[in-house]
Short mmCIF file of C-alpha atoms and ligand atoms in Angstrom, two decimals:
data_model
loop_
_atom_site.label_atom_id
_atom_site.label_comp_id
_atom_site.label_asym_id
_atom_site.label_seq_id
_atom_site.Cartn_x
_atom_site.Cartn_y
_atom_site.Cartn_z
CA UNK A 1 0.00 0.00 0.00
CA UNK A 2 1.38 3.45 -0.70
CA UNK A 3 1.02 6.78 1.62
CA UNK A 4 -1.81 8.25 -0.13
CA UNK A 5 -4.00 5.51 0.11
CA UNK A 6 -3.07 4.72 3.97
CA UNK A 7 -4.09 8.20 4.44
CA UNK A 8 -7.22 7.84 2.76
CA UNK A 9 -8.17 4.66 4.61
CA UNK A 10 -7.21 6.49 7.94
CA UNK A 11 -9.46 9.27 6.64
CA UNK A 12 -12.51 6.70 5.67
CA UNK A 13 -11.79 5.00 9.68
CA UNK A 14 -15.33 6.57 10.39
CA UNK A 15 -17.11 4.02 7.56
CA UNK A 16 -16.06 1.18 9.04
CA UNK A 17 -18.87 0.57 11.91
CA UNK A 18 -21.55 0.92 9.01
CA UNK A 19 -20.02 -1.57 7.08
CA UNK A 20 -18.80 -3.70 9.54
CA UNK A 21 -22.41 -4.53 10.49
CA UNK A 22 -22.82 -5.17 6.73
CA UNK A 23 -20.13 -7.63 6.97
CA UNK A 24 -21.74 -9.70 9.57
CA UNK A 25 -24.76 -10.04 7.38
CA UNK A 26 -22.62 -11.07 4.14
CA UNK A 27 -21.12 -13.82 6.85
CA UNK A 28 -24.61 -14.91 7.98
CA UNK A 29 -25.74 -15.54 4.69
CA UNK A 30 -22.64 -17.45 4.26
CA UNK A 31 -21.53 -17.02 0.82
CA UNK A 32 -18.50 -18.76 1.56
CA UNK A 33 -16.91 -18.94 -1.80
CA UNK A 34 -13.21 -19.36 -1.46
CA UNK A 35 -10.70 -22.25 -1.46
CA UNK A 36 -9.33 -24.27 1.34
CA UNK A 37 -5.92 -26.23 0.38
CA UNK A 38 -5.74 -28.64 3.54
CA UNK A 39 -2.11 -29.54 3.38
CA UNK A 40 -0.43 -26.44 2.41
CA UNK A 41 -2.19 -23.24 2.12
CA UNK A 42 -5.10 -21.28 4.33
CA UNK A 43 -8.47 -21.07 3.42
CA UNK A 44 -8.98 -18.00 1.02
CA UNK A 45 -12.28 -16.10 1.17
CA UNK A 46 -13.20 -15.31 -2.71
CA UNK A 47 -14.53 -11.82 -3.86
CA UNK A 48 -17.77 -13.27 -4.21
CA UNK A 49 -17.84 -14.12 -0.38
CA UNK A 50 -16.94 -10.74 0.89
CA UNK A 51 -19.02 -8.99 -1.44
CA UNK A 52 -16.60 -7.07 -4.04
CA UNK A 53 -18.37 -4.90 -6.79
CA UNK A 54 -17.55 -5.84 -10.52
CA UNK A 55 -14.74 -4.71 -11.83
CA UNK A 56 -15.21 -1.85 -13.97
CA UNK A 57 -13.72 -3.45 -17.04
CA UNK A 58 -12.44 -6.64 -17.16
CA UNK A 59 -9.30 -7.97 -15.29
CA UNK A 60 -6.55 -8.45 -17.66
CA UNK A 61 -5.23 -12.57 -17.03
CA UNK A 62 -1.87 -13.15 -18.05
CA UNK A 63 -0.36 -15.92 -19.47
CA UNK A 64 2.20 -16.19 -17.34
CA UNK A 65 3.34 -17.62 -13.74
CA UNK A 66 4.21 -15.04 -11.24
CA UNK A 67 7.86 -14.68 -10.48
CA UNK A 68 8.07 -12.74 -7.19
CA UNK A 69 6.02 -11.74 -4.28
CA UNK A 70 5.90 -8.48 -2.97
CA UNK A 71 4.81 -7.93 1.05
CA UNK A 72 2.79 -4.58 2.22
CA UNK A 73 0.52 -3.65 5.06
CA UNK A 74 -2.43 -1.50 4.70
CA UNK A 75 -1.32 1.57 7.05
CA UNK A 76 -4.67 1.19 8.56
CA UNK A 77 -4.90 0.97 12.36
CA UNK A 78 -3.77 -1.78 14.32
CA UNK A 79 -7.64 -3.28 15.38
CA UNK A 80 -8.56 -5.55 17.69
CA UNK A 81 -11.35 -7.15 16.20
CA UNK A 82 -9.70 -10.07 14.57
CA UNK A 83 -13.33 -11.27 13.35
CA UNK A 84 -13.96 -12.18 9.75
CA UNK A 85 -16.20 -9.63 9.40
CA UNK A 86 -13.71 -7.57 9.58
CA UNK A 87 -11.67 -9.13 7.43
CA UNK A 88 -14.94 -9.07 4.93
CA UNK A 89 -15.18 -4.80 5.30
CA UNK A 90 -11.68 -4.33 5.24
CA UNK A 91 -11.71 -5.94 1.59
CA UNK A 92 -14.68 -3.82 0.58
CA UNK A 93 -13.21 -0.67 1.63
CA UNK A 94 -9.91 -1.30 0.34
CA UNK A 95 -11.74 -1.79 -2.93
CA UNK A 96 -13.78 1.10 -2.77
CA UNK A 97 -10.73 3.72 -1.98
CA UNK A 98 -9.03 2.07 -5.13
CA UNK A 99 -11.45 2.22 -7.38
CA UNK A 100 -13.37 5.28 -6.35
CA UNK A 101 -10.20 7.45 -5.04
CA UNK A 102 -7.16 5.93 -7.09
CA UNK A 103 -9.32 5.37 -10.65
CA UNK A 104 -8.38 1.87 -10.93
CA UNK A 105 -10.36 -0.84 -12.13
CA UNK A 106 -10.56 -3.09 -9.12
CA UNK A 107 -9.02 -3.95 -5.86
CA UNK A 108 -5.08 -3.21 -6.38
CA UNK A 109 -3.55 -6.13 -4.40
CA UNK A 110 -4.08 -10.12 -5.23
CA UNK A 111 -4.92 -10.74 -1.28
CA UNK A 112 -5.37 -9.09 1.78
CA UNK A 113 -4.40 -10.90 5.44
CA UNK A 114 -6.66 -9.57 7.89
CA UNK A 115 -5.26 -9.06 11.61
CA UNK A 116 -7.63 -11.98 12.82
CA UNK A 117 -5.51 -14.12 10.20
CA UNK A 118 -8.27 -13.70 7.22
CA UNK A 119 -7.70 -13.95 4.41
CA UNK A 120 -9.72 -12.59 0.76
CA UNK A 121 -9.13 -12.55 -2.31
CA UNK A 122 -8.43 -9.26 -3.60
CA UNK A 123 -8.32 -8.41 -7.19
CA UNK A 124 -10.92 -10.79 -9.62
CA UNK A 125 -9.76 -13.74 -10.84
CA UNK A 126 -6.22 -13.98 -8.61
CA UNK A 127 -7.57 -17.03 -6.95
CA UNK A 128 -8.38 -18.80 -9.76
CA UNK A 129 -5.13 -17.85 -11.76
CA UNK A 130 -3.50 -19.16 -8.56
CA UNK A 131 -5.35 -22.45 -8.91
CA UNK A 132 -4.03 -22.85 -12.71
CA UNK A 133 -0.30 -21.81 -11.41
CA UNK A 134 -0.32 -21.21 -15.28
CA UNK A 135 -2.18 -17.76 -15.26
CA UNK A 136 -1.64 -14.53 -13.31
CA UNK A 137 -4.01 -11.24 -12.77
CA UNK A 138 -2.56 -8.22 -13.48
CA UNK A 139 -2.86 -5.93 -10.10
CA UNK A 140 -1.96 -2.48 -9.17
CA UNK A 141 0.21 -2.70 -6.00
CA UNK A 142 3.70 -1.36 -7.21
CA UNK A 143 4.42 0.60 -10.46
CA UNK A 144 6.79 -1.50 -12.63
CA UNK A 145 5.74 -4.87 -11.07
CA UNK A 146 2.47 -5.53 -11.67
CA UNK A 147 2.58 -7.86 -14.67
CA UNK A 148 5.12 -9.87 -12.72
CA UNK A 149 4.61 -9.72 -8.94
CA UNK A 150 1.97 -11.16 -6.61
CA UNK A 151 0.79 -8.26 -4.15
CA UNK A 152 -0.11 -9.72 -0.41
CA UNK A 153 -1.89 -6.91 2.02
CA UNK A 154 -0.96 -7.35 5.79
CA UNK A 155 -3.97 -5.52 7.47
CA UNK A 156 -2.12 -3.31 10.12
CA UNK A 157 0.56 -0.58 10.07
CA UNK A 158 4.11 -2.56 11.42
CA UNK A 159 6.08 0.49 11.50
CA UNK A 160 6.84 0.03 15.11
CA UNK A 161 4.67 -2.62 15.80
CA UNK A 162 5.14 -6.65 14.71
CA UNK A 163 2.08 -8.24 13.12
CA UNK A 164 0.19 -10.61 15.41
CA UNK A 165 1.59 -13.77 15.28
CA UNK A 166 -1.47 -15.86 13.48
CA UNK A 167 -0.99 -13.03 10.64
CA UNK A 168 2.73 -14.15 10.78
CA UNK A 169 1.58 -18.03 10.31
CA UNK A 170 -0.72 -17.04 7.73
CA UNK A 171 1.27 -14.78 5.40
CA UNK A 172 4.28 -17.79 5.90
CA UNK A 173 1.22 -20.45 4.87
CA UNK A 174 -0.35 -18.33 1.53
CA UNK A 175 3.59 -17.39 0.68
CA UNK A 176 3.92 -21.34 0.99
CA UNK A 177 1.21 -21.82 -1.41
CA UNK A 178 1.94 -19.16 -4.03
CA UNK A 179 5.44 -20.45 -4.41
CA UNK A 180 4.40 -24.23 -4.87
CA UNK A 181 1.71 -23.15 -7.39
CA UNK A 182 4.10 -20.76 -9.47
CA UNK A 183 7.58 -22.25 -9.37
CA UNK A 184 8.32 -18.89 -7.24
CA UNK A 185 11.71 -19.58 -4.94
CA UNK A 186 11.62 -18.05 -1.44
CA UNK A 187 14.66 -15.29 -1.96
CA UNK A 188 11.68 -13.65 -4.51
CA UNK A 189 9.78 -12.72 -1.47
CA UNK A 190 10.12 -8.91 -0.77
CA UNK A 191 8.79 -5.77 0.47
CA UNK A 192 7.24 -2.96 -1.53
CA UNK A 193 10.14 -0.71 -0.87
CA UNK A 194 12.47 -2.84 -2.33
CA UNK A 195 10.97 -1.71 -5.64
CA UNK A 196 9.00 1.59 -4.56
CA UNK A 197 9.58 5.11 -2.86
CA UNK A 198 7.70 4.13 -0.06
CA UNK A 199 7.19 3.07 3.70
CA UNK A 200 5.30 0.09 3.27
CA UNK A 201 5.17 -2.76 4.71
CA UNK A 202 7.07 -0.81 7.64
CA UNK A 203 10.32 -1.16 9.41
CA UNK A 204 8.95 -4.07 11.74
CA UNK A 205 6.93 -5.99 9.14
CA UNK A 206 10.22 -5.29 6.42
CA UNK A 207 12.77 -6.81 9.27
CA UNK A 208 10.87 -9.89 9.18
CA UNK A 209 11.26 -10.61 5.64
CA UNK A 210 14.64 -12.54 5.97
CA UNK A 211 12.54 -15.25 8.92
CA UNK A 212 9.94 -15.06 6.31
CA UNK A 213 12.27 -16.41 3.36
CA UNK A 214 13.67 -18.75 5.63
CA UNK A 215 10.23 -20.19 7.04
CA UNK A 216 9.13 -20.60 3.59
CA UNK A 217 12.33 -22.41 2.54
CA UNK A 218 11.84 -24.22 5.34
CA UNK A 219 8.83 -25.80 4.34
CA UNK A 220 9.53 -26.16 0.16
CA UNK A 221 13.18 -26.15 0.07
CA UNK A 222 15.98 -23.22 -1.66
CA UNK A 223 18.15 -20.88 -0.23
CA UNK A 224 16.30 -17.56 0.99
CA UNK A 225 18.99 -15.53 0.64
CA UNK A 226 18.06 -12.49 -1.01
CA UNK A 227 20.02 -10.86 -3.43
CA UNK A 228 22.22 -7.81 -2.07
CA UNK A 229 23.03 -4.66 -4.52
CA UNK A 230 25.53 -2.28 -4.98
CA UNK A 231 25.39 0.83 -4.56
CA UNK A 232 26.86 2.63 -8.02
CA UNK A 233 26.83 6.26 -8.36
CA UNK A 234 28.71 8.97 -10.30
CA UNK A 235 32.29 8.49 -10.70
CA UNK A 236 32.43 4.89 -10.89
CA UNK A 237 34.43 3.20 -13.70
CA UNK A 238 33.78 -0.89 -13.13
CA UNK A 239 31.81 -3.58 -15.75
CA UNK A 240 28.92 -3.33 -12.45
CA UNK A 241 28.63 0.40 -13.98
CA UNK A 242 28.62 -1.08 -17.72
CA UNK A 243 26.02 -3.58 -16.82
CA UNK A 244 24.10 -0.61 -15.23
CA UNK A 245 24.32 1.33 -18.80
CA UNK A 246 23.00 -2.04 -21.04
CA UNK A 247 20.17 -2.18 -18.84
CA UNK A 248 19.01 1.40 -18.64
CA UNK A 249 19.15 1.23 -22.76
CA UNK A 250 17.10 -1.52 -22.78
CA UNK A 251 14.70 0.79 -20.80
CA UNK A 252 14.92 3.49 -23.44
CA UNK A 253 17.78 5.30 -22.29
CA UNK A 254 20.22 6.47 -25.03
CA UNK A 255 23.59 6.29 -23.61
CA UNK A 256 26.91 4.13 -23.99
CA UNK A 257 28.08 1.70 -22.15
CA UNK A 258 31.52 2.92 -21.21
CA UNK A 259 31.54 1.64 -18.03
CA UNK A 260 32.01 5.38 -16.74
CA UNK A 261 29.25 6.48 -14.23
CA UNK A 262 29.38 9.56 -15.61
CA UNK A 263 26.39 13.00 -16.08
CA UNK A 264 24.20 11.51 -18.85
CA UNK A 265 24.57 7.85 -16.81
CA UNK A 266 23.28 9.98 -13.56
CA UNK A 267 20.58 11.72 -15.57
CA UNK A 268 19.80 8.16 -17.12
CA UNK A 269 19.19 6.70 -13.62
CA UNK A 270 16.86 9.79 -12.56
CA UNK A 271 14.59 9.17 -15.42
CA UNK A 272 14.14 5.63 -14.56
CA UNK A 273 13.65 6.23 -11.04
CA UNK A 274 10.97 8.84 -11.66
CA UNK A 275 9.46 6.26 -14.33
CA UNK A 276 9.06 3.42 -11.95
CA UNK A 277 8.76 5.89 -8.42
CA UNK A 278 11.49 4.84 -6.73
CA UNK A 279 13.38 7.70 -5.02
CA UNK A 280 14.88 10.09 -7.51
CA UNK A 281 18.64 10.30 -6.18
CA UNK A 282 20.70 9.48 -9.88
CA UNK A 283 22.30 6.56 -7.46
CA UNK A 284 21.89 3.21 -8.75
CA UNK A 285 20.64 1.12 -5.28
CA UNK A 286 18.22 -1.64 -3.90
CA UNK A 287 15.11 -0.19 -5.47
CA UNK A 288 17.08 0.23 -9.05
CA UNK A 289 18.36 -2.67 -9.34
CA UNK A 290 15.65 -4.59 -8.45
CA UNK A 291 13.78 -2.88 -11.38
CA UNK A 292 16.41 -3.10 -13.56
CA UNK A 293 17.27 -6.72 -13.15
CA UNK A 294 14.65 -8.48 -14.59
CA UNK A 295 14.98 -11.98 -15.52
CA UNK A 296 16.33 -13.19 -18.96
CA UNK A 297 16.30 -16.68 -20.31
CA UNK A 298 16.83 -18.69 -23.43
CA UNK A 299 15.23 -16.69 -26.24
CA UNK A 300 15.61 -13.86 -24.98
CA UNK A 301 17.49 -10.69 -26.69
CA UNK A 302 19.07 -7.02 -26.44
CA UNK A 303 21.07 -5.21 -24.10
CA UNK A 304 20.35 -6.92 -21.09
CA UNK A 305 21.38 -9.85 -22.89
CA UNK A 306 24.78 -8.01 -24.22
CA UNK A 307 25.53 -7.44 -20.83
CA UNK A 308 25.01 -10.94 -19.57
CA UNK A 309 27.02 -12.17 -22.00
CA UNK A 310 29.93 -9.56 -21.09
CA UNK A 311 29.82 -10.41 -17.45
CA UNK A 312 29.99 -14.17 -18.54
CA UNK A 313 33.14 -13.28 -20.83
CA UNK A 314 34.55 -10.75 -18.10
CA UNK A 315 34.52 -13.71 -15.43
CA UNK A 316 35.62 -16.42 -16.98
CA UNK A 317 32.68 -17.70 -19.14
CA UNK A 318 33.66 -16.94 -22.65
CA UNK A 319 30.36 -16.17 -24.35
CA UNK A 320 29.82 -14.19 -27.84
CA UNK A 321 28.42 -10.56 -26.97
CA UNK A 322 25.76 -10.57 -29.85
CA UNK A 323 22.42 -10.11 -28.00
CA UNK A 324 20.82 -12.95 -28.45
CA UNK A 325 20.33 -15.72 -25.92
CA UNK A 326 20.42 -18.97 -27.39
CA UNK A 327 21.59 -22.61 -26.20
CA UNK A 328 25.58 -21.32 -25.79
CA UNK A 329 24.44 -18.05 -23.71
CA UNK A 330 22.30 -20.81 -21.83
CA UNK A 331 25.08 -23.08 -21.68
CA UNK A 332 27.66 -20.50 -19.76
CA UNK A 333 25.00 -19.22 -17.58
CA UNK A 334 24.50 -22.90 -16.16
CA UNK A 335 27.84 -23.30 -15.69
CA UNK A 336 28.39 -19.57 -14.13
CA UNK A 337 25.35 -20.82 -11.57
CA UNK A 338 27.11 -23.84 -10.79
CA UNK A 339 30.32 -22.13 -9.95
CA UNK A 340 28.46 -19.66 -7.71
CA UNK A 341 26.58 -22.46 -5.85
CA UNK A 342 23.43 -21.84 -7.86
CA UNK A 343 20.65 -24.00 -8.90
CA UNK A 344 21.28 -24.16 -12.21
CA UNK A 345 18.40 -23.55 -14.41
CA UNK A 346 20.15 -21.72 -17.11
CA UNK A 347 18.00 -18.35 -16.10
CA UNK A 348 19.01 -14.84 -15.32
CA UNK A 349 17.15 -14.20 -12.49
CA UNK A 350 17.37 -11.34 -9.75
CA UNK A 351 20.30 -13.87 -7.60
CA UNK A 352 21.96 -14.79 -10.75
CA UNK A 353 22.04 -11.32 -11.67
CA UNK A 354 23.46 -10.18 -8.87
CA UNK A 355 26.50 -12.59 -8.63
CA UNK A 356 27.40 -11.18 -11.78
CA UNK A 357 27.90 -7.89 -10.99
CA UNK A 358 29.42 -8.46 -7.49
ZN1 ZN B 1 2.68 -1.44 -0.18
#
């Protein structure tokens, strides 16, 4: 969740009473669409079951797995009512602030965990998509991810306060599920400010992400290790700084990769920050790279690819610098992984990325 909207749901506190009494008729009727996954995930309360309104236009369904999940709380206040009802309003009014407030065509996050442990279905069609682990529903939780990262709402603010333990147990249990159902590893669990100028999910719910990664990995396997950036700012001259340049072209920037971090590099960096709001500083960091460093596999081509293929070259891995990955760029990235202890899949991902510009 970003700041304006927390602000907005702080400002729309007053509503809830009305329509938590709504939400305990919704219950008694008991619409209780959702799914329940006995072994390995929590039950999941479906829009139908909390009441959602139609999208206004149809929910776009990719064709496409997921690749990362990205962890935010709502900003809202800390309640004690850890009721399903609750749960049930908070959904509705989260839904109404982002399609009445923000424009947008539905509920902005895939799924919401209530403070009572909760859980609902959030934008139309994620739980379904889920279900395929084939399909994903494009959301509106973090510019510059939505195509490719699952949104999961923590109801609470965790600046300086940890979520309640069942919330904990619950957010490690749908995590658990998402990543079985989409091939997702547990190091591609992070917060929204990894990505996004922003608070969220707070200093208390962000410090738990590592015992997050490793509770996950606990229970399906893979090193949670999250990948750790540089930071690369003006006056550098390294390959990390080249690297930096291939990617921003592939973005749309027109500059060359010299390798020097020099003014147009620094302007370069600006204008992507702006474009994806992170914070504007011209300093290549966390929230850059992870933007930047999407994955690339076999078929694959351009600059990101050229500078794959001159890391590969640079350390060791002698691979032709011609932009196109095919079964030899595949070949050297495999054996790159397996030199750097990684499972080795043959795909540029955010970990494999970031061994190569260490
Ligand atoms: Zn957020």
């Amino acid at each position: 969740m970003t700041t304006p909207t927390a602000r907005m749901l702080l400002r729309r506190r007053s509503l809830l009473a009305g329509a938590l009494s709504l939400g305990t008729a919704l219950t008694t009727l008991g619409t209780g669409a959702g799914r329940a996954w006995a072994a390995d995930g929590p039950l999941v309360s479906g829009c139908e079951a909390w009441g959602a309104r139609p999208p206004k236009s149809p929910v776009k369904v990719l064709p496409a797995r997921a690749q990362k999940i990205l962890v935010h709380h709502t900003a809202t206040p800390n309640v004690t009512d850890y009721g399903q009802a609750q749960a049930f309003a908070l959904a509705r009014i989260m839904q109404a602030d982002q399609m009445d407030v923000r424009g947008w065509i539905d509920t902005g996050q895939h799924f919401t965990i209530s403070r009572g442990a909760f859980v609902t279905e959030g934008r139309h069609g994620s739980l379904a998509a889920l279900d395929s682990g084939t399909q994903f529903v494009e959301a509106a939780h973090c510019p510059g991810q939505n195509t490719v990262a699952i949104g999961i709402e923590n109801e609470g603010t965790y600046t300086t306060e940890e979520p309640r333990p069942e919330q904990y147990a619950t957010l490690v249990a749908l995590c658990v599920r998402i990543c079985l159902q989409y091939g997702i590893r547990p190091y591609q669990i992070y917060g929204h400010r990894d990505f996004h100028n922003t608070e969220c999910p707070g200093d208390r719910l962000y410090a738990r992400l590592p015992q997050l990664r490793a509770d996950v990995a606990a229970r399906i396997g893979g090193d949670p290790t999250a990948p750790v950036w540089p930071v690369v700012g003006t006056g550098e001259v390294s390959e990390r700084v080249r690297v930096l340049q291939y990617l921003l072209v592939q973005r749309g920037a027109t500059i060359t990769p010299d390798g020097a971090f020099g003014p147009a590099t620094e302007a370069a960096v600006r204008a992507f920050q702006k474009q994806i709001e992170a914070a504007v500083d011209g300093v290549a960091g966390n929230q850059t790279w992870n933007q930047l460093c999407a994955p690339v596999a076999q078929g694959a081509a351009g600059e990101a690819v050229t500078a794959v293929q001159g890391r590969l070259t640079g350390l060791g891995f002698p691979t032709t610098a011609d932009g196109v990955f095919g079964p030899g760029t595949a070949a050297q990235v495999t054996a790159f992984q397996g030199s750097r202890g990684l499972p080795q899949d043959g795909v540029v991902d955010a970990r494999t990325w970031s061994r190569l510009i260490a």
